[in-house]
Amino acid sequence: MSLTTTPFGARATAAEVLDGVDLSGRRMIVTGGSSGLGVETVRALAAAGAQVTIATRNPVAADSLVREHPGTRAVALDLADLASVRAFCAAWRGPVDALVANAGVMMLPTHEVSPQGWEMQLATNYLGHFALATGLRNALHAADHPRVVTVSSGAQLRFGFDFEDPQFLRRPYDPFVAYAQSKTADVLLAVGISRHWAKYGITANACTPGWVHTNLARHLDHATLQALGLVDTEGNRVTSDHHKTPAQGAATTVLLAASPLLAGITGRYFEDNQESAVVEGGPEAMSGVAKWSMDPVAADRLWEYALAAMS
């Protein structure tokens, strides 16, 4: 099977990807749409005519974006709390043309747990989005050619999902391992949806935005930021050649959410607006998607694990 390609390069912006695309009448949800990459995702989708619901813990933070695009609205959603997710789904009316699972937390310095007892990064980045997607499945099914997009990270190349101790109850908590595991889970969510919901006409793909300066790194201390090459010794932000602007970082997300070029494509992983090759993963891997992130057996196992957690 050949990899899906598009005419857009790594530096294309979200607006450029949707240039000429008419999303009038399309209803879309973007989690974490009030900051960072989420803002640029919402902005591009709304500018193309979509009616966008910004699902965020703090709807007030999206006030300026809502004023900028009157067709948008902001609704409260805390992905780490399944009660909040259920309330959001119960209140939803009508079809959903695209669900963009964009919100996330990264490298919490200490082991925190959600109200349901899940490690917080896994709860927010994966379980909350799993619950949101399953709660909106009928709404997605009601749309024509509905799509789900999960925003992952290159961190999925480093660690697979540890089914023996996903909540770090026995192994020492490691902020990066926990984050990487949650981002692997995000890819497995897209794989799972493509396997379980094809009969509903729902497609799902995952992507990485690449290196972008956003507030996602707010939990990292100076030493970690410096080790990642994000700041210098004085704490000043470092922007390397491989960094993207937020508008460029959101491009692959909106490509998957709305571009006609991706019609019918499902269960894949994209970076820089192109489908990625499957690689072994590990410390030497610099691009692509790890085998463990695309493993259908792992996707099915994680699917059942999440369903059990919601029951």
Short mmCIF file of C-alpha atoms in Angstrom, two decimals:
data_model
loop_
_atom_site.label_atom_id
_atom_site.label_comp_id
_atom_site.label_asym_id
_atom_site.label_seq_id
_atom_site.Cartn_x
_atom_site.Cartn_y
_atom_site.Cartn_z
CA MET A 1 0.00 0.00 0.00
CA SER A 2 1.52 3.30 -1.09
CA LEU A 3 1.72 6.27 1.25
CA THR A 4 -0.75 9.11 0.81
CA THR A 5 0.89 12.29 -0.42
CA THR A 6 -0.35 15.86 -0.81
CA PRO A 7 1.00 18.94 -2.61
CA PHE A 8 1.60 20.73 0.69
CA GLY A 9 5.07 21.03 2.15
CA ALA A 10 6.15 21.09 5.77
CA ARG A 11 5.91 24.89 5.91
CA ALA A 12 2.38 25.17 4.54
CA THR A 13 -0.05 26.93 6.87
CA ALA A 14 -3.49 25.73 7.92
CA ALA A 15 -5.09 28.47 5.81
CA GLU A 16 -3.09 27.41 2.75
CA VAL A 17 -4.15 23.79 3.17
CA LEU A 18 -7.82 24.84 3.13
CA ASP A 19 -7.50 27.48 0.42
CA GLY A 20 -10.52 27.09 -1.84
CA VAL A 21 -12.21 24.51 0.41
CA ASP A 22 -15.81 25.39 1.33
CA LEU A 23 -16.86 24.03 4.73
CA SER A 24 -20.18 25.88 4.88
CA GLY A 25 -22.70 23.93 6.92
CA ARG A 26 -20.09 21.57 8.35
CA ARG A 27 -20.11 21.22 12.14
CA MET A 28 -16.80 20.55 13.84
CA ILE A 29 -15.49 20.21 17.38
CA VAL A 30 -11.94 21.16 18.38
CA THR A 31 -10.82 20.27 21.89
CA GLY A 32 -8.35 22.67 23.44
CA GLY A 33 -9.32 25.20 20.80
CA SER A 34 -8.75 28.27 22.97
CA SER A 35 -4.93 28.28 22.88
CA GLY A 36 -1.87 27.31 20.89
CA LEU A 37 -2.39 25.02 17.92
CA GLY A 38 -6.07 24.78 18.75
CA VAL A 39 -6.59 28.47 18.01
CA GLU A 40 -5.03 28.16 14.57
CA THR A 41 -7.03 25.00 13.88
CA VAL A 42 -10.29 26.73 14.80
CA ARG A 43 -9.33 29.85 12.87
CA ALA A 44 -8.63 27.95 9.64
CA LEU A 45 -11.74 25.77 9.85
CA ALA A 46 -14.00 28.72 10.68
CA ALA A 47 -12.50 30.88 7.93
CA ALA A 48 -13.41 28.12 5.47
CA GLY A 49 -17.03 28.32 6.65
CA ALA A 50 -17.29 25.58 9.28
CA GLN A 51 -19.37 25.99 12.42
CA VAL A 52 -16.79 25.22 15.07
CA THR A 53 -17.41 24.34 18.70
CA ILE A 54 -14.38 25.08 20.87
CA ALA A 55 -14.37 22.50 23.66
CA THR A 56 -12.20 23.86 26.45
CA ARG A 57 -11.87 23.88 30.22
CA ASN A 58 -12.13 27.67 30.21
CA PRO A 59 -14.61 28.93 27.58
CA VAL A 60 -13.89 32.55 28.55
CA ALA A 61 -10.37 32.13 27.15
CA ALA A 62 -11.93 31.69 23.70
CA ASP A 63 -13.94 34.93 23.81
CA SER A 64 -11.70 36.79 21.36
CA LEU A 65 -11.69 33.87 18.92
CA VAL A 66 -15.48 33.64 19.06
CA ARG A 67 -15.73 37.36 18.36
CA GLU A 68 -13.30 36.95 15.47
CA HIS A 69 -15.45 34.18 13.96
CA PRO A 70 -19.14 34.59 14.91
CA GLY A 71 -19.90 31.09 13.62
CA THR A 72 -17.91 29.59 16.48
CA ARG A 73 -18.89 28.96 20.08
CA ALA A 74 -17.05 27.84 23.20
CA VAL A 75 -18.36 25.10 25.50
CA ALA A 76 -16.90 23.84 28.77
CA LEU A 77 -15.17 20.45 28.65
CA ASP A 78 -12.67 18.92 31.06
CA LEU A 79 -11.27 15.84 29.33
CA ALA A 80 -9.69 14.56 32.54
CA ASP A 81 -13.14 14.21 34.14
CA LEU A 82 -15.44 11.67 32.50
CA ALA A 83 -18.46 13.34 34.11
CA SER A 84 -17.65 16.51 32.18
CA VAL A 85 -17.24 14.52 28.96
CA ARG A 86 -20.57 12.79 29.46
CA ALA A 87 -22.29 16.13 30.10
CA PHE A 88 -20.82 17.59 26.91
CA CYS A 89 -22.00 14.61 24.85
CA ALA A 90 -25.45 14.62 26.42
CA ALA A 91 -25.93 18.27 25.54
CA TRP A 92 -24.82 17.90 21.93
CA ARG A 93 -27.49 18.12 19.24
CA GLY A 94 -27.15 17.33 15.56
CA PRO A 95 -24.39 15.76 13.47
CA VAL A 96 -20.62 16.15 13.90
CA ASP A 97 -18.67 16.34 10.66
CA ALA A 98 -15.26 16.34 12.32
CA LEU A 99 -13.97 15.79 15.83
CA VAL A 100 -10.46 17.15 16.34
CA ALA A 101 -8.86 15.67 19.47
CA ASN A 102 -6.31 18.44 19.91
CA ALA A 103 -6.18 19.18 23.65
CA GLY A 104 -3.43 17.74 25.77
CA VAL A 105 -1.02 18.07 28.66
CA MET A 106 2.69 17.27 28.58
CA MET A 107 5.24 16.00 31.05
CA LEU A 108 3.54 16.75 34.35
CA PRO A 109 6.41 16.86 36.87
CA THR A 110 4.67 14.68 39.46
CA HIS A 111 2.34 11.71 39.28
CA GLU A 112 -1.19 13.13 39.21
CA VAL A 113 -4.42 11.20 38.74
CA SER A 114 -7.82 12.04 37.31
CA PRO A 115 -11.10 11.73 39.26
CA GLN A 116 -11.35 8.23 37.80
CA GLY A 117 -7.84 7.33 39.04
CA TRP A 118 -6.01 7.43 35.70
CA GLU A 119 -2.57 8.97 35.30
CA MET A 120 -3.39 12.53 34.28
CA GLN A 121 -1.66 12.63 30.90
CA LEU A 122 -3.24 9.37 29.82
CA ALA A 123 -6.59 10.52 31.18
CA THR A 124 -6.50 13.86 29.36
CA ASN A 125 -4.75 13.00 26.14
CA TYR A 126 -6.34 9.62 25.53
CA LEU A 127 -9.19 8.46 27.77
CA GLY A 128 -11.08 11.75 27.66
CA HIS A 129 -10.90 11.80 23.88
CA PHE A 130 -11.92 8.13 23.69
CA ALA A 131 -14.95 8.90 25.86
CA LEU A 132 -15.77 11.97 23.79
CA ALA A 133 -15.57 10.09 20.50
CA THR A 134 -17.64 7.16 21.74
CA GLY A 135 -20.18 9.53 23.31
CA LEU A 136 -20.54 11.33 19.97
CA ARG A 137 -20.46 8.25 17.77
CA ASN A 138 -24.11 8.57 16.73
CA ALA A 139 -23.62 12.27 15.98
CA LEU A 140 -20.61 11.41 13.83
CA HIS A 141 -22.57 8.66 12.09
CA ALA A 142 -25.31 11.20 11.30
CA ALA A 143 -22.90 13.34 9.25
CA ASP A 144 -21.80 12.77 5.68
CA HIS A 145 -18.25 11.41 5.58
CA PRO A 146 -17.40 12.18 9.25
CA ARG A 147 -13.80 12.34 10.42
CA VAL A 148 -11.90 12.03 13.69
CA VAL A 149 -8.42 13.51 14.03
CA THR A 150 -6.16 12.71 16.97
CA VAL A 151 -3.22 15.04 17.51
CA SER A 152 -0.30 12.92 18.65
CA SER A 153 3.42 13.72 18.80
CA GLY A 154 6.79 12.50 17.69
CA ALA A 155 7.08 11.28 21.28
CA GLN A 156 5.13 8.18 20.20
CA LEU A 157 8.37 7.04 18.57
CA ARG A 158 10.02 6.59 21.94
CA PHE A 159 7.72 4.34 23.98
CA GLY A 160 4.86 1.97 23.33
CA PHE A 161 1.84 1.47 25.56
CA ASP A 162 2.63 -0.43 28.76
CA PHE A 163 -0.41 -2.64 29.32
CA GLU A 164 1.18 -4.15 32.43
CA ASP A 165 1.38 -0.84 34.31
CA PRO A 166 -0.17 2.02 32.31
CA GLN A 167 -0.98 4.06 35.42
CA PHE A 168 2.54 3.93 36.92
CA LEU A 169 1.36 2.12 40.01
CA ARG A 170 4.41 -0.18 40.15
CA ARG A 171 7.10 1.41 37.98
CA PRO A 172 8.61 4.79 38.89
CA TYR A 173 6.74 7.69 37.37
CA ASP A 174 8.61 9.36 34.52
CA PRO A 175 7.08 12.53 32.99
CA PHE A 176 8.35 11.89 29.48
CA VAL A 177 7.51 8.17 29.43
CA ALA A 178 3.99 9.01 30.60
CA TYR A 179 3.61 11.65 27.91
CA ALA A 180 5.01 9.41 25.18
CA GLN A 181 2.72 6.57 26.22
CA SER A 182 -0.31 8.86 26.02
CA LYS A 183 0.69 10.00 22.53
CA THR A 184 1.12 6.40 21.39
CA ALA A 185 -2.37 5.81 22.75
CA ASP A 186 -3.67 8.71 20.63
CA VAL A 187 -2.43 7.00 17.47
CA LEU A 188 -3.90 3.70 18.62
CA LEU A 189 -7.22 5.51 19.12
CA ALA A 190 -7.28 6.50 15.45
CA VAL A 191 -6.36 2.95 14.47
CA GLY A 192 -9.10 1.61 16.74
CA ILE A 193 -11.77 3.90 15.32
CA SER A 194 -10.79 2.96 11.78
CA ARG A 195 -11.20 -0.70 12.72
CA HIS A 196 -14.34 -0.54 14.84
CA TRP A 197 -16.34 2.23 13.16
CA ALA A 198 -15.74 1.72 9.46
CA LYS A 199 -19.30 0.34 9.27
CA TYR A 200 -20.56 3.77 10.38
CA GLY A 201 -18.65 5.54 7.63
CA ILE A 202 -16.33 7.23 10.17
CA THR A 203 -12.69 7.71 9.23
CA ALA A 204 -9.91 8.51 11.71
CA ASN A 205 -6.29 9.52 11.35
CA ALA A 206 -3.54 10.75 13.67
CA CYS A 207 -0.86 13.37 13.17
CA THR A 208 2.01 15.22 14.76
CA PRO A 209 2.19 19.01 14.47
CA GLY A 210 5.97 19.02 14.74
CA TRP A 211 8.01 21.40 16.90
CA VAL A 212 5.93 24.47 17.78
CA HIS A 213 6.28 26.94 20.64
CA THR A 214 3.01 26.78 22.62
CA ASN A 215 1.98 26.69 26.26
CA LEU A 216 1.98 22.88 26.10
CA ALA A 217 5.49 23.08 27.58
CA ARG A 218 4.31 25.09 30.61
CA HIS A 219 4.98 22.23 33.04
CA LEU A 220 8.62 21.77 32.03
CA ASP A 221 11.36 23.18 34.23
CA HIS A 222 14.29 25.19 32.89
CA ALA A 223 16.67 22.23 32.79
CA THR A 224 14.23 20.15 30.75
CA LEU A 225 13.43 23.01 28.39
CA GLN A 226 17.14 23.55 27.85
CA ALA A 227 17.78 19.83 27.31
CA LEU A 228 15.07 19.83 24.63
CA GLY A 229 16.66 22.85 22.98
CA LEU A 230 13.65 25.07 23.65
CA VAL A 231 15.48 27.72 25.69
CA ASP A 232 19.07 28.86 26.13
CA THR A 233 21.05 29.04 29.36
CA GLU A 234 19.42 32.39 30.19
CA GLY A 235 15.92 31.05 29.68
CA ASN A 236 15.35 32.80 26.35
CA ARG A 237 13.23 30.96 23.81
CA VAL A 238 15.20 29.20 21.07
CA THR A 239 13.59 28.81 17.67
CA SER A 240 15.50 26.33 15.55
CA ASP A 241 15.24 25.68 11.83
CA HIS A 242 12.86 22.79 12.41
CA HIS A 243 10.41 24.82 14.50
CA LYS A 244 7.11 25.77 12.92
CA THR A 245 4.74 28.62 13.59
CA PRO A 246 1.41 27.65 15.18
CA ALA A 247 -0.30 28.22 11.81
CA GLN A 248 2.14 25.79 10.19
CA GLY A 249 1.82 23.32 13.05
CA ALA A 250 -1.97 23.23 12.64
CA ALA A 251 -1.77 22.53 8.91
CA THR A 252 -1.66 18.73 9.11
CA THR A 253 -4.53 18.73 11.60
CA VAL A 254 -6.86 20.69 9.32
CA LEU A 255 -5.69 18.65 6.34
CA LEU A 256 -6.98 15.53 8.07
CA ALA A 257 -10.10 17.23 9.38
CA ALA A 258 -11.35 18.88 6.23
CA SER A 259 -9.31 18.54 3.05
CA PRO A 260 -11.02 16.66 0.21
CA LEU A 261 -7.60 15.16 -0.54
CA LEU A 262 -8.01 12.90 2.49
CA ALA A 263 -11.51 11.63 1.67
CA GLY A 264 -11.81 7.97 2.59
CA ILE A 265 -8.32 7.76 4.09
CA THR A 266 -8.35 6.14 7.53
CA GLY A 267 -6.14 4.53 10.14
CA ARG A 268 -3.00 6.43 9.09
CA TYR A 269 -0.47 8.78 10.69
CA PHE A 270 0.66 12.04 9.09
CA GLU A 271 3.47 14.55 9.60
CA ASP A 272 4.38 17.61 7.54
CA ASN A 273 1.15 17.12 5.54
CA GLN A 274 2.20 13.68 4.27
CA GLU A 275 1.49 10.15 5.43
CA SER A 276 4.36 8.77 7.50
CA ALA A 277 6.14 5.49 6.99
CA VAL A 278 5.97 2.87 9.73
CA VAL A 279 9.33 2.48 11.49
CA GLU A 280 10.73 0.45 14.36
CA GLY A 281 10.66 3.26 16.91
CA GLY A 282 13.18 3.78 19.67
CA PRO A 283 15.82 6.36 20.62
CA GLU A 284 17.28 6.63 17.11
CA ALA A 285 14.00 7.20 15.27
CA MET A 286 13.59 10.80 14.15
CA SER A 287 10.46 10.62 12.01
CA GLY A 288 7.69 8.26 11.00
CA VAL A 289 5.26 6.31 13.14
CA ALA A 290 6.36 3.46 15.39
CA LYS A 291 5.13 -0.06 14.73
CA TRP A 292 3.70 -0.22 18.23
CA SER A 293 1.59 2.86 17.53
CA MET A 294 -0.02 1.22 14.49
CA ASP A 295 -0.40 -2.28 15.93
CA PRO A 296 -4.01 -3.41 15.40
CA VAL A 297 -3.78 -5.92 18.25
CA ALA A 298 -2.64 -3.19 20.64
CA ALA A 299 -5.37 -0.88 19.30
CA ASP A 300 -8.07 -3.46 20.02
CA ARG A 301 -6.63 -4.22 23.46
CA LEU A 302 -6.50 -0.53 24.38
CA TRP A 303 -10.05 -0.08 23.09
CA GLU A 304 -11.32 -2.74 25.47
CA TYR A 305 -9.23 -1.33 28.32
CA ALA A 306 -10.79 2.10 27.82
CA LEU A 307 -14.31 0.71 27.59
CA ALA A 308 -13.80 -1.09 30.89
CA ALA A 309 -12.58 2.13 32.50
CA MET A 310 -15.75 3.93 31.41
CA SER A 311 -18.14 1.30 32.71
#
